[in-house]
Coordinates of C-alpha atoms in Angstrom, one line a residue:
X1 CA 97.5 -156.3 136.8
X2 CA 98.4 -159.2 134.6
X3 CA 95.6 -160.3 132.3
X4 CA 93.8 -163.5 133.4
X5 CA 92.0 -166.1 131.1
X6 CA 90.1 -168.6 133.2
X7 CA 88.7 -171.7 131.4
X8 CA 85.7 -173.5 133.0
X9 CA 86.9 -177.3 133.3
X10 CA 84.2 -179.1 134.9
X11 CA 82.8 -182.2 133.4
X12 CA 80.3 -179.9 131.7
X13 CA 82.9 -177.8 130.4
X14 CA 85.1 -180.8 129.2
X15 CA 82.5 -182.2 127.6
X16 CA 81.4 -179.4 125.7
X17 CA 84.9 -178.8 124.2
X18 CA 86.8 -176.8 127.1
X19 CA 89.9 -178.6 126.5
X20 CA 89.9 -177.7 122.8
X21 CA 89.5 -174.2 123.8
X22 CA 92.1 -174.3 126.3
X23 CA 94.6 -175.6 123.6
X24 CA 93.6 -172.7 121.2
X25 CA 94.2 -170.1 123.8
X26 CA 97.6 -171.6 125.2
X27 CA 98.7 -171.6 121.5
X28 CA 97.5 -167.9 121.1
X29 CA 99.2 -166.6 124.2
X30 CA 102.5 -168.5 123.0
X31 CA 102.2 -167.0 119.4
X32 CA 101.2 -163.5 120.5
X33 CA 103.6 -163.3 123.3
X34 CA 101.2 -161.3 125.7
X35 CA 101.4 -160.8 129.3
X36 CA 98.4 -163.1 130.0
X37 CA 98.1 -165.9 132.6
X38 CA 96.0 -169.0 131.9
X39 CA 94.0 -170.8 134.7
X40 CA 91.2 -173.0 134.9
X41 CA 88.1 -173.7 137.2
X42 CA 85.3 -175.8 137.8
X43 CA 81.7 -175.5 137.0
X44 CA 80.6 -172.0 136.8
X45 CA 76.7 -173.1 137.1
X46 CA 75.7 -172.2 133.7
X47 CA 75.9 -175.6 132.0
X48 CA 73.8 -174.7 129.3
X49 CA 76.5 -172.0 128.1
X50 CA 79.5 -174.2 128.1
X51 CA 82.3 -174.0 127.2
X52 CA 83.0 -170.7 129.2
X53 CA 86.1 -168.6 129.9
X54 CA 86.5 -165.6 132.1
X55 CA 88.8 -162.8 131.4
X56 CA 89.8 -160.5 134.5
X57 CA 91.7 -157.4 133.9
X58 CA 91.9 -153.7 135.2
X59 CA 88.3 -152.9 133.9
X60 CA 86.8 -155.9 135.9
X61 CA 85.7 -159.6 135.0
X62 CA 83.8 -160.7 131.8
X63 CA 82.5 -164.1 131.4
X64 CA 81.9 -165.5 128.0
X65 CA 79.6 -168.4 127.1
X66 CA 79.3 -170.8 124.0
X67 CA 83.1 -170.6 123.2
X68 CA 84.3 -172.8 120.7
X69 CA 87.8 -172.7 119.1
X70 CA 87.0 -170.1 116.4
X71 CA 85.0 -167.9 119.0
X72 CA 88.2 -168.1 121.3
X73 CA 90.2 -166.6 118.7
X74 CA 87.8 -163.6 118.0
X75 CA 87.6 -163.1 122.0
X76 CA 91.4 -163.1 122.3
X77 CA 91.8 -160.6 119.3
X78 CA 89.1 -158.3 120.7
X79 CA 89.4 -158.6 124.4
X80 CA 93.2 -159.2 125.0
X81 CA 94.9 -157.8 122.0
X82 CA 92.6 -154.7 121.6
X83 CA 91.0 -154.6 125.0
X84 CA 87.5 -154.4 123.7
X85 CA 85.0 -157.2 125.1
X86 CA 83.2 -159.1 122.4
X87 CA 79.7 -158.3 123.6
X88 CA 77.7 -160.8 121.6
X89 CA 79.2 -163.6 123.5
X90 CA 79.3 -162.0 127.0
X91 CA 76.8 -163.9 129.5
X92 CA 78.1 -161.9 132.7
X93 CA 80.2 -158.8 133.5
X94 CA 81.4 -157.1 136.8
X95 CA 83.4 -154.0 137.6
X96 CA 84.9 -155.8 140.4
X97 CA 88.4 -157.4 140.1
X98 CA 89.2 -161.0 140.8
X99 CA 90.9 -160.2 144.0
X100 CA 89.8 -163.3 146.1
X101 CA 86.3 -162.2 147.0
X102 CA 84.0 -164.9 147.6
X103 CA 81.0 -163.2 145.8
X104 CA 81.1 -161.1 142.6
X105 CA 78.7 -158.3 142.0
X106 CA 77.8 -159.0 138.5
X107 CA 76.3 -155.9 136.9
X108 CA 75.8 -156.9 133.2
X109 CA 75.6 -159.6 130.3
X110 CA 72.9 -161.8 128.9
X111 CA 72.2 -164.0 131.7
X112 CA 71.8 -162.0 134.8
X113 CA 68.5 -163.4 135.5
X114 CA 70.2 -166.7 136.1
X115 CA 72.3 -165.6 139.1
X116 CA 69.9 -162.8 140.4
X117 CA 67.7 -165.0 142.5
X118 CA 70.7 -167.1 144.0
X119 CA 72.6 -167.3 147.1
X120 CA 75.9 -169.0 147.0
X121 CA 77.0 -170.6 150.4
X122 CA 78.1 -174.1 149.2
X123 CA 79.0 -172.8 145.8
X124 CA 80.7 -169.6 147.0
X125 CA 84.3 -170.8 145.6
X126 CA 82.9 -172.9 142.7
X127 CA 83.8 -171.3 139.4
X128 CA 85.8 -168.8 141.3
X129 CA 88.9 -170.5 142.1
X130 CA 91.4 -173.1 140.7
X131 CA 90.0 -176.5 142.3
X132 CA 93.6 -177.7 142.1
X133 CA 95.3 -174.9 144.0
X134 CA 94.9 -174.5 147.9
X135 CA 96.2 -171.1 147.7
X136 CA 93.3 -170.1 145.7
X137 CA 91.1 -171.7 148.3
X138 CA 92.9 -170.0 151.2
X139 CA 92.4 -166.9 149.6
X140 CA 88.6 -167.3 149.9
X141 CA 88.5 -168.1 153.4
X142 CA 89.0 -172.0 153.1
X143 CA 90.0 -173.8 156.4
X144 CA 89.1 -170.6 158.4
X145 CA 86.1 -172.4 159.8
X146 CA 88.2 -175.3 161.0
X147 CA 90.8 -172.9 162.5
X148 CA 88.2 -171.3 164.5
X149 CA 86.8 -174.7 165.6
X150 CA 89.9 -176.4 166.6
X151 CA 91.7 -173.3 168.4
X152 CA 88.6 -171.5 169.8
X153 CA 85.6 -174.0 170.2
X154 CA 85.2 -177.5 172.1
X155 CA 83.5 -180.4 170.0
X156 CA 80.4 -179.8 172.1
X157 CA 80.4 -176.0 171.1
X158 CA 80.8 -177.1 167.3
X159 CA 77.9 -179.5 167.6
X160 CA 75.7 -176.9 169.3
X161 CA 76.5 -174.3 166.5
X162 CA 75.6 -176.8 163.9
X163 CA 72.4 -177.5 165.6
X164 CA 71.7 -173.9 166.2
X165 CA 72.1 -173.4 162.2
X166 CA 69.2 -175.8 161.6
X167 CA 71.1 -177.4 158.9
X168 CA 69.6 -180.6 157.4
X169 CA 71.2 -183.4 155.7
X170 CA 71.3 -182.5 152.0
X171 CA 71.5 -185.9 150.8
X172 CA 67.7 -186.5 150.8
X173 CA 66.1 -187.5 154.2
X174 CA 66.5 -184.0 155.8
X175 CA 67.6 -185.5 159.2
X176 CA 68.9 -182.5 161.4
X177 CA 72.9 -182.6 160.9
X178 CA 73.7 -181.5 164.2
X179 CA 71.3 -184.1 166.0
X180 CA 73.1 -186.8 163.9
X181 CA 76.4 -185.7 165.2
X182 CA 75.3 -185.5 168.6
X183 CA 74.5 -189.2 168.4
X184 CA 77.8 -190.3 167.3
X185 CA 79.5 -188.0 169.7
X186 CA 77.7 -189.7 172.6
X187 CA 78.9 -193.0 171.7
X188 CA 82.3 -194.0 173.1
X189 CA 84.6 -196.1 171.3
X190 CA 88.5 -196.6 170.8
X191 CA 87.8 -195.5 167.0
X192 CA 85.2 -193.5 165.1
X193 CA 84.6 -192.8 161.5
X194 CA 82.9 -189.9 159.6
X195 CA 82.0 -190.6 156.2
X196 CA 81.1 -188.2 153.1
X197 CA 78.4 -190.0 150.7
X198 CA 79.4 -189.0 147.3
X199 CA 77.9 -191.9 145.6
X200 CA 75.4 -189.5 143.7
X201 CA 73.2 -191.8 141.6
X202 CA 70.1 -190.1 140.8
X203 CA 69.3 -189.6 137.0
X204 CA 69.7 -186.0 135.9
X205 CA 71.9 -185.1 139.4
X206 CA 75.2 -183.5 139.1
X207 CA 75.3 -181.1 142.4
X208 CA 77.8 -183.4 144.3
X209 CA 80.2 -184.1 141.1
X210 CA 80.4 -180.3 140.5
X211 CA 81.0 -179.4 144.0
X212 CA 83.9 -182.0 144.2
X213 CA 85.3 -180.8 140.7
X214 CA 84.9 -177.3 142.0
X215 CA 85.9 -176.8 145.6
X216 CA 87.2 -179.9 147.2
X217 CA 88.4 -178.3 150.0
X218 CA 85.0 -177.0 151.3
X219 CA 84.0 -180.7 151.7
X220 CA 87.3 -181.8 153.3
X221 CA 87.1 -178.9 155.6
X222 CA 83.5 -179.9 156.8
X223 CA 84.8 -183.5 157.2
X224 CA 87.5 -182.6 159.4
X225 CA 85.2 -180.1 161.6
X226 CA 82.9 -183.1 162.0
X227 CA 85.4 -185.5 162.7
X228 CA 86.5 -183.1 165.7
X229 CA 83.2 -182.8 166.7
X230 CA 82.3 -186.5 167.0
X231 CA 85.8 -187.6 168.2
X232 CA 86.5 -189.4 165.0
X233 CA 90.2 -189.5 163.7
X234 CA 89.5 -191.3 160.4
X235 CA 87.3 -190.2 157.6
X236 CA 86.3 -191.7 154.2
X237 CA 84.8 -190.0 151.0
X238 CA 82.8 -192.6 149.2
X239 CA 82.7 -191.6 145.6
X240 CA 81.5 -193.4 142.6
X241 CA 84.1 -194.4 140.1
X242 CA 82.4 -192.9 137.2
X243 CA 83.6 -189.2 138.6
X244 CA 87.3 -189.7 137.6
X245 CA 87.6 -185.6 137.7
X246 CA 86.2 -185.2 141.1
X247 CA 88.3 -188.1 142.4
X248 CA 91.6 -186.8 140.8
X249 CA 91.1 -183.3 142.2
X250 CA 89.9 -184.6 145.7
X251 CA 93.4 -186.6 145.7
X252 CA 95.2 -183.4 144.9
X253 CA 93.3 -181.4 147.6
X254 CA 93.8 -184.0 150.2
X255 CA 97.6 -184.2 149.7
X256 CA 97.6 -180.1 149.5
X257 CA 95.8 -180.1 153.0
X258 CA 98.3 -182.8 154.5
X259 CA 101.2 -180.6 153.4
X260 CA 99.7 -177.3 154.8
X261 CA 98.9 -179.0 158.2
X262 CA 95.1 -179.1 157.8
X263 CA 95.3 -183.2 157.7
X264 CA 97.3 -185.3 159.6
X265 CA 98.7 -186.3 163.2
X266 CA 99.0 -182.4 164.3
X267 CA 96.4 -180.3 162.7
X268 CA 97.2 -176.6 162.8
X269 CA 99.5 -177.4 165.6
X270 CA 97.0 -178.5 168.1
X271 CA 97.7 -182.2 168.2
X272 CA 94.4 -183.2 166.8
X273 CA 94.6 -186.3 164.4
X274 CA 92.5 -186.7 161.2
X275 CA 93.3 -188.7 158.2
X276 CA 91.0 -189.0 155.1
X277 CA 90.9 -191.7 152.4
X278 CA 88.9 -192.0 149.2
X279 CA 86.8 -195.4 148.6
X280 CA 85.7 -195.6 144.9
X281 CA 82.3 -197.3 144.4
X282 CA 81.3 -199.2 141.4
X283 CA 78.3 -197.2 140.8
X284 CA 75.4 -199.0 142.6
X285 CA 72.5 -196.7 143.3
X286 CA 71.5 -198.7 146.4
X287 CA 75.2 -197.6 147.8
X288 CA 73.6 -194.1 148.4
X289 CA 71.9 -195.8 151.5
X290 CA 74.2 -195.3 154.4
X291 CA 74.3 -198.9 155.7
X292 CA 74.8 -200.2 152.2
X293 CA 77.5 -197.8 151.7
X294 CA 79.3 -199.0 154.7
X295 CA 79.2 -202.5 153.7
X296 CA 80.7 -201.5 150.6
X297 CA 83.8 -199.6 152.2
X298 CA 84.2 -203.0 154.5
X299 CA 84.5 -204.9 151.1
X300 CA 81.3 -206.3 151.3
X301 CA 78.4 -206.3 148.4
X302 CA 76.3 -203.1 148.9
X303 CA 73.4 -204.2 150.7
X304 CA 71.4 -202.2 153.4
X305 CA 71.4 -203.5 156.9
X306 CA 68.6 -203.8 159.4
X307 CA 68.5 -201.0 161.9
X308 CA 68.8 -200.6 164.8
X309 CA 71.5 -200.6 165.5
X310 CA 72.1 -197.4 163.7
X311 CA 75.7 -196.3 162.3
X312 CA 76.0 -193.7 165.3
X313 CA 76.4 -196.5 167.6
X314 CA 77.7 -199.4 165.4
X315 CA 78.6 -198.2 161.8
X316 CA 81.9 -198.8 159.7
X317 CA 83.8 -201.6 161.0
X318 CA 81.3 -201.9 163.9
X319 CA 82.5 -198.7 165.4
X320 CA 80.5 -195.5 166.0
X321 CA 80.3 -193.6 162.5
X322 CA 78.6 -190.5 161.0
X323 CA 77.6 -190.2 157.4
X324 CA 76.7 -187.1 155.4
X325 CA 76.6 -186.1 151.9
X326 CA 78.8 -183.7 150.0
X327 CA 76.6 -180.8 149.9
X328 CA 76.0 -181.1 153.8
X329 CA 79.9 -181.0 154.5
X330 CA 80.3 -178.2 152.1
X331 CA 78.1 -176.1 154.3
X332 CA 79.9 -176.6 157.4
X333 CA 83.0 -174.5 157.1
X334 CA 80.7 -171.6 156.1
X335 CA 78.5 -172.1 159.1
X336 CA 81.4 -172.2 161.6
X337 CA 83.4 -169.4 160.0
X338 CA 80.3 -166.8 159.8
X339 CA 78.2 -168.3 162.5
X340 CA 74.8 -169.8 162.9
X341 CA 72.8 -167.0 163.0
X342 CA 74.0 -165.9 159.5
X343 CA 73.0 -169.0 158.0
X344 CA 69.5 -169.0 159.7
X345 CA 68.8 -165.7 157.9
X346 CA 68.2 -167.7 154.8
X347 CA 65.3 -170.2 154.5
X348 CA 62.0 -170.8 156.0
X349 CA 60.9 -171.4 159.7
X350 CA 61.5 -175.3 159.4
X351 CA 64.3 -175.4 156.7
X352 CA 67.3 -173.0 157.1
X353 CA 70.0 -172.0 154.6
X354 CA 70.4 -172.8 150.8
X355 CA 69.9 -175.7 148.7
X356 CA 71.9 -176.5 145.5
X357 CA 69.8 -177.9 142.7
X358 CA 70.5 -179.4 139.4
X359 CA 68.3 -178.0 136.7
X360 CA 68.0 -180.5 133.8
X361 CA 65.4 -181.8 131.6
X362 CA 63.6 -179.7 129.2
X363 CA 64.8 -176.2 130.6
X364 CA 66.4 -173.4 128.7
X365 CA 68.7 -172.7 131.2
X366 CA 70.0 -175.7 132.7
X367 CA 72.9 -175.9 135.0
X368 CA 73.9 -175.9 138.8
X369 CA 71.9 -173.3 141.0
X370 CA 72.1 -172.6 145.0
X371 CA 69.0 -170.8 146.1
X372 CA 67.6 -169.7 149.5
X373 CA 65.3 -172.3 151.0
X374 CA 61.7 -170.5 150.4
X375 CA 61.6 -169.8 146.8
X376 CA 59.0 -171.5 144.7
X377 CA 59.2 -174.2 142.1
X378 CA 58.2 -171.3 139.6
X379 CA 61.0 -169.0 140.9
X380 CA 63.4 -171.7 139.9
X381 CA 62.2 -173.0 136.8
X382 CA 61.0 -169.8 135.3
X383 CA 63.0 -166.9 136.9
X384 CA 66.2 -168.8 137.2
X385 CA 66.0 -171.5 134.4
X386 CA 63.9 -169.5 131.9
X387 CA 61.1 -171.7 131.3
X388 CA 60.9 -174.6 129.0
X389 CA 63.5 -174.9 126.5
X390 CA 60.8 -176.0 123.7
X391 CA 58.8 -172.8 124.5
X392 CA 55.8 -175.3 125.0
X393 CA 53.6 -175.2 128.2
X394 CA 55.5 -176.4 131.4
X395 CA 53.9 -179.6 132.6
X396 CA 55.8 -181.0 135.5
X397 CA 59.0 -181.1 137.6
X398 CA 60.5 -184.3 138.7
X399 CA 62.2 -183.5 142.3
X400 CA 64.1 -186.1 144.5
X401 CA 64.9 -188.4 141.7
X402 CA 63.7 -192.0 141.8
X403 CA 62.9 -191.6 145.3
X404 CA 60.9 -188.5 144.8
X405 CA 57.9 -187.5 142.7
X406 CA 56.4 -185.1 140.2
X407 CA 54.8 -181.7 140.9
X408 CA 52.3 -180.8 138.3
X409 CA 52.2 -177.1 136.6
X410 CA 49.1 -176.2 138.7
X411 CA 51.2 -176.5 141.9
X412 CA 54.3 -174.3 140.5
X413 CA 53.7 -171.9 143.3
X414 CA 54.7 -174.7 145.9
X415 CA 57.5 -173.3 148.2
X416 CA 60.6 -175.2 148.3
X417 CA 61.3 -176.6 151.8
X418 CA 61.3 -180.0 153.2
X419 CA 57.9 -180.1 154.7
X420 CA 56.0 -178.4 151.8
X421 CA 57.4 -180.7 149.2
X422 CA 56.7 -183.6 151.1
X423 CA 52.9 -182.5 151.1
X424 CA 52.9 -182.6 147.3
X425 CA 54.3 -186.4 147.4
X426 CA 57.6 -185.3 146.0
X427 CA 60.8 -184.8 148.1
X428 CA 63.9 -182.2 148.4
X429 CA 66.0 -185.3 147.8
X430 CA 69.6 -184.6 146.9
X431 CA 68.4 -181.7 144.6
X432 CA 67.6 -182.9 141.2
X433 CA 65.0 -181.0 139.1
X434 CA 63.8 -182.5 135.8
X435 CA 61.6 -180.2 133.8
X436 CA 59.1 -181.6 131.8
X437 CA 56.9 -180.0 129.0
X438 CA 53.5 -181.0 127.3
X439 CA 55.2 -183.5 125.2
X440 CA 56.2 -185.8 128.1
X441 CA 53.9 -188.7 128.9
X442 CA 53.6 -189.2 132.6
X443 CA 53.0 -192.9 132.4
X444 CA 56.3 -193.3 130.5
X445 CA 58.0 -191.1 133.0
X446 CA 56.7 -193.3 135.7
X447 CA 57.9 -196.3 134.0
X448 CA 61.3 -194.7 133.3
X449 CA 62.1 -194.1 137.0
X450 CA 60.7 -197.3 138.2
X451 CA 62.7 -199.2 135.6
X452 CA 65.7 -197.3 137.3
X453 CA 65.1 -198.6 140.7
X454 CA 64.0 -202.2 139.9
X455 CA 67.1 -202.6 138.1
X456 CA 69.0 -201.0 140.9
X457 CA 67.4 -203.3 143.6
X458 CA 69.8 -204.9 145.8
X459 CA 67.6 -207.9 145.9
X460 CA 67.9 -208.2 149.8
X461 CA 64.0 -207.7 150.5
X462 CA 61.2 -209.3 148.7
X463 CA 59.1 -206.2 148.6
X464 CA 61.5 -204.1 146.9
X465 CA 63.0 -206.8 144.6
X466 CA 59.6 -208.3 143.5
X467 CA 57.2 -205.7 144.1
X468 CA 58.8 -203.1 141.8
X469 CA 59.0 -205.5 139.4
X470 CA 55.4 -206.4 139.4
X471 CA 54.9 -202.7 139.1
X472 CA 57.0 -202.2 136.3
X473 CA 55.3 -205.2 134.4
X474 CA 52.0 -203.4 134.7
X475 CA 53.4 -199.9 133.7
X476 CA 55.1 -201.7 130.7
X477 CA 51.6 -203.2 129.7
X478 CA 50.0 -199.9 130.0
X479 CA 52.5 -198.1 127.7
X480 CA 52.1 -200.7 125.1
X481 CA 48.4 -200.5 125.0
X482 CA 47.9 -203.6 127.1
X483 CA 46.4 -201.8 130.2
X484 CA 43.3 -203.5 131.9
X485 CA 40.6 -202.3 134.2
X486 CA 42.2 -202.3 137.8
X487 CA 45.6 -202.0 136.8
X488 CA 45.9 -198.3 138.5
X489 CA 44.3 -199.9 141.7
X490 CA 47.0 -202.7 141.4
X491 CA 49.8 -200.1 141.4
X492 CA 48.3 -198.1 144.3
X493 CA 48.1 -201.3 146.3
X494 CA 51.4 -202.7 145.5
X495 CA 53.3 -199.2 146.1
X496 CA 51.7 -199.0 149.5
X497 CA 52.8 -202.5 150.4
X498 CA 56.5 -201.6 149.3
X499 CA 56.5 -198.2 151.1
X500 CA 55.5 -200.2 154.4
X501 CA 57.7 -203.1 154.2
X502 CA 61.0 -202.6 152.1
X503 CA 64.1 -202.7 154.3
X504 CA 65.8 -199.4 153.5
X505 CA 64.8 -195.8 152.4
X506 CA 65.4 -196.4 148.6
X507 CA 62.9 -199.3 148.6
X508 CA 60.5 -197.6 150.5
X509 CA 60.4 -194.5 148.1
X510 CA 60.4 -196.3 144.8
X511 CA 56.8 -196.0 144.3
X512 CA 56.7 -192.3 144.7
X513 CA 57.1 -191.2 140.9
X514 CA 54.2 -193.8 140.2
X515 CA 52.0 -192.6 143.1
X516 CA 52.6 -188.9 142.1
X517 CA 51.8 -189.2 138.5
X518 CA 48.7 -191.4 139.3
X519 CA 47.6 -188.5 141.7
X520 CA 48.2 -185.8 139.2
X521 CA 47.8 -187.1 135.9
X522 CA 45.2 -190.1 136.4
X523 CA 43.7 -189.0 133.0
X524 CA 46.7 -190.2 131.1
X525 CA 46.6 -193.6 132.7
X526 CA 43.0 -193.9 131.8
X527 CA 43.6 -192.9 128.4
X528 CA 46.1 -195.4 128.0
X529 CA 44.1 -198.1 129.6
X530 CA 40.5 -197.6 128.3
X531 CA 41.3 -195.7 124.9
X532 CA 44.4 -197.4 124.1
X533 CA 46.0 -194.0 123.4
X534 CA 49.0 -191.9 124.5
X535 CA 47.7 -188.3 124.7
X536 CA 51.2 -186.9 124.3
X537 CA 52.0 -189.3 121.4
X538 CA 55.2 -190.4 123.0
X539 CA 54.6 -194.3 123.6
X540 CA 55.6 -196.1 120.5
X541 CA 53.1 -198.8 120.7
X542 CA 50.4 -196.6 120.5
X543 CA 51.2 -194.5 117.7
X544 CA 52.2 -194.7 113.9
X545 CA 53.8 -192.0 111.7
X546 CA 52.2 -191.1 108.4
X547 CA 53.0 -188.6 105.5
X548 CA 50.3 -185.9 104.9
X549 CA 49.4 -183.9 101.7
X550 CA 51.9 -181.3 102.7
X551 CA 54.7 -183.4 101.5
X552 CA 57.0 -181.9 98.5
X553 CA 58.6 -184.9 97.6
X554 CA 61.9 -183.5 98.7
X555 CA 63.1 -187.2 99.7
X556 CA 65.1 -185.9 102.7
X557 CA 62.9 -188.0 104.9
X558 CA 63.6 -191.4 103.0
X559 CA 67.3 -190.6 102.9
X560 CA 67.6 -190.3 106.4
X561 CA 65.4 -193.2 107.4
X562 CA 67.5 -195.5 109.3
X563 CA 65.6 -198.6 108.2
X564 CA 64.4 -197.7 104.8
X565 CA 60.9 -197.4 105.7
X566 CA 59.8 -194.4 103.5
X567 CA 59.6 -194.6 99.9
X568 CA 58.5 -192.3 97.1
X569 CA 59.8 -190.4 93.8
X570 CA 61.1 -186.7 93.9
X571 CA 58.2 -184.2 93.8
X572 CA 55.7 -187.0 94.7
X573 CA 53.9 -187.6 97.9
X574 CA 55.8 -190.2 100.0
X575 CA 54.7 -193.3 102.2
X576 CA 55.7 -195.0 105.3
X577 CA 55.9 -198.8 105.5
X578 CA 54.3 -199.4 108.9
X579 CA 55.8 -202.9 109.1
X580 CA 59.4 -201.5 108.8
X581 CA 58.8 -198.2 110.8
X582 CA 60.7 -198.4 114.0
X583 CA 59.1 -194.9 115.1
X584 CA 62.2 -193.2 115.9
X585 CA 60.8 -190.0 114.9
X586 CA 63.9 -188.8 112.8
X587 CA 61.6 -188.1 109.7
X588 CA 59.2 -185.9 111.9
X589 CA 62.2 -184.0 113.3
X590 CA 63.9 -183.4 109.8
X591 CA 60.9 -182.4 107.7
X592 CA 60.7 -178.9 106.6
X593 CA 57.1 -178.8 105.6
X594 CA 55.6 -180.4 108.6
X595 CA 54.3 -183.1 106.6
X596 CA 54.7 -186.0 109.0
X597 CA 51.9 -186.8 111.3
X598 CA 51.8 -188.7 114.3
X599 CA 48.6 -190.4 115.0

């Protein structure tokens, strides 16, 4: 077979230098005049190893990580020219050939643990195909579910199969997808709409972006099947404009699907009509709420509507509508193609299938993972993620983004499913997992997330707009050492009022990060308020930097201090001017003698 070099060019790969690697490889192929084809793919999942390339030849498949321009030249010389893999950079290897199979059997490499506990359904083609090639997608069974649905199933049978699968909305709320479709199907109208929510706004979340960049056809197929099931002939993908690569590949995929007869006025010769449009959003977090998203598509300011009526009855342009997120739709083609029974073999009694997570924060192996629901937090963070990047003790994980909560280390055996996570005060959410170690201040974490939601409040309801502002003011005082007796109780009271009275789900869940940090890390709040100390030494107003007698007088800290707060002669003890010091921490991070103290 012709040797293939495939370059990972999702956002993570491009940001890490993937395009430079591509340029080098293109030049080498041209210069050496070897029989090698160059291709590209989306995120391979191991974002922490980007840039990545894969080489497929008669011996199988080999994936390399941490590939810069020089490494690319070495790999080309060793593997392509001499036929010898450069083992020090190999992260995965397989004897199977890249023949279009949807799931490789990886047998070697340094990163086997990262994939050993995963089950790829949504991500089955991500990192395996060129996202700009419908032929690649078709070789890996894209649109087979659509063909089965429109040619051998009624809309009612499609909905019944989705209900039977137990798949829940992967956008955060976890409402049964089949039930949602049934509601929309039950309302008659001259026009219905089906909408994909790709307005991914949680800090640290990149699941939807990676799916759209890596396999846009899976989402398109799910939308068409959903449209057929509820009787919608028009669909929208609402994607934030900050996702230019995802949007570009979506546009390419939609055009290709139209040309091949999967979209348009006569889908697969059945007479079924379905047209798909992209709406680029401005990046407002509140537009992740379905009624605010509808308002934005209609050209209005993105603000939630009072419900009822629900979108299934009166949604987009006052017509029956259904909204699910990217990951939910990416499951549908697989479920219809293989059957609900195969899907329900994964998961727990109440939560079926798999879930995609974005592992971020202080984790050793950060990236995109898809696990069968039912694994524990420990399985994901330690077995797949490799534990903390710093090697310091794991402290907590933030799940569910600003609407979620923190799960502490002593609950690391918590099972990941919708009901069990809710018992901890966190939520499954869209799938963000931000890992923290012992150096993280949980009061400051709560302040960070509340600052985000307060800034993103649409301002429509008083409890969210003003309530989160008052909570944020209290948290800011506490982190500055100005906390007072009763502040914790004030936070809890405000939180409960906001949860009960906010108009939309985003407002109702905004206090969750604060409530969970108080619940599990109340001692840190107490230390800030009563002792005016930050136990983790992260809150700048409560710490100061000093130089110990370990100082060798190397002058490095003085040279690197951005505000010239450090003085001292060569080989003499240095001093820090506390009036100038901004507590940026640069001196501590660069000191080779561990001479900088944080008090």
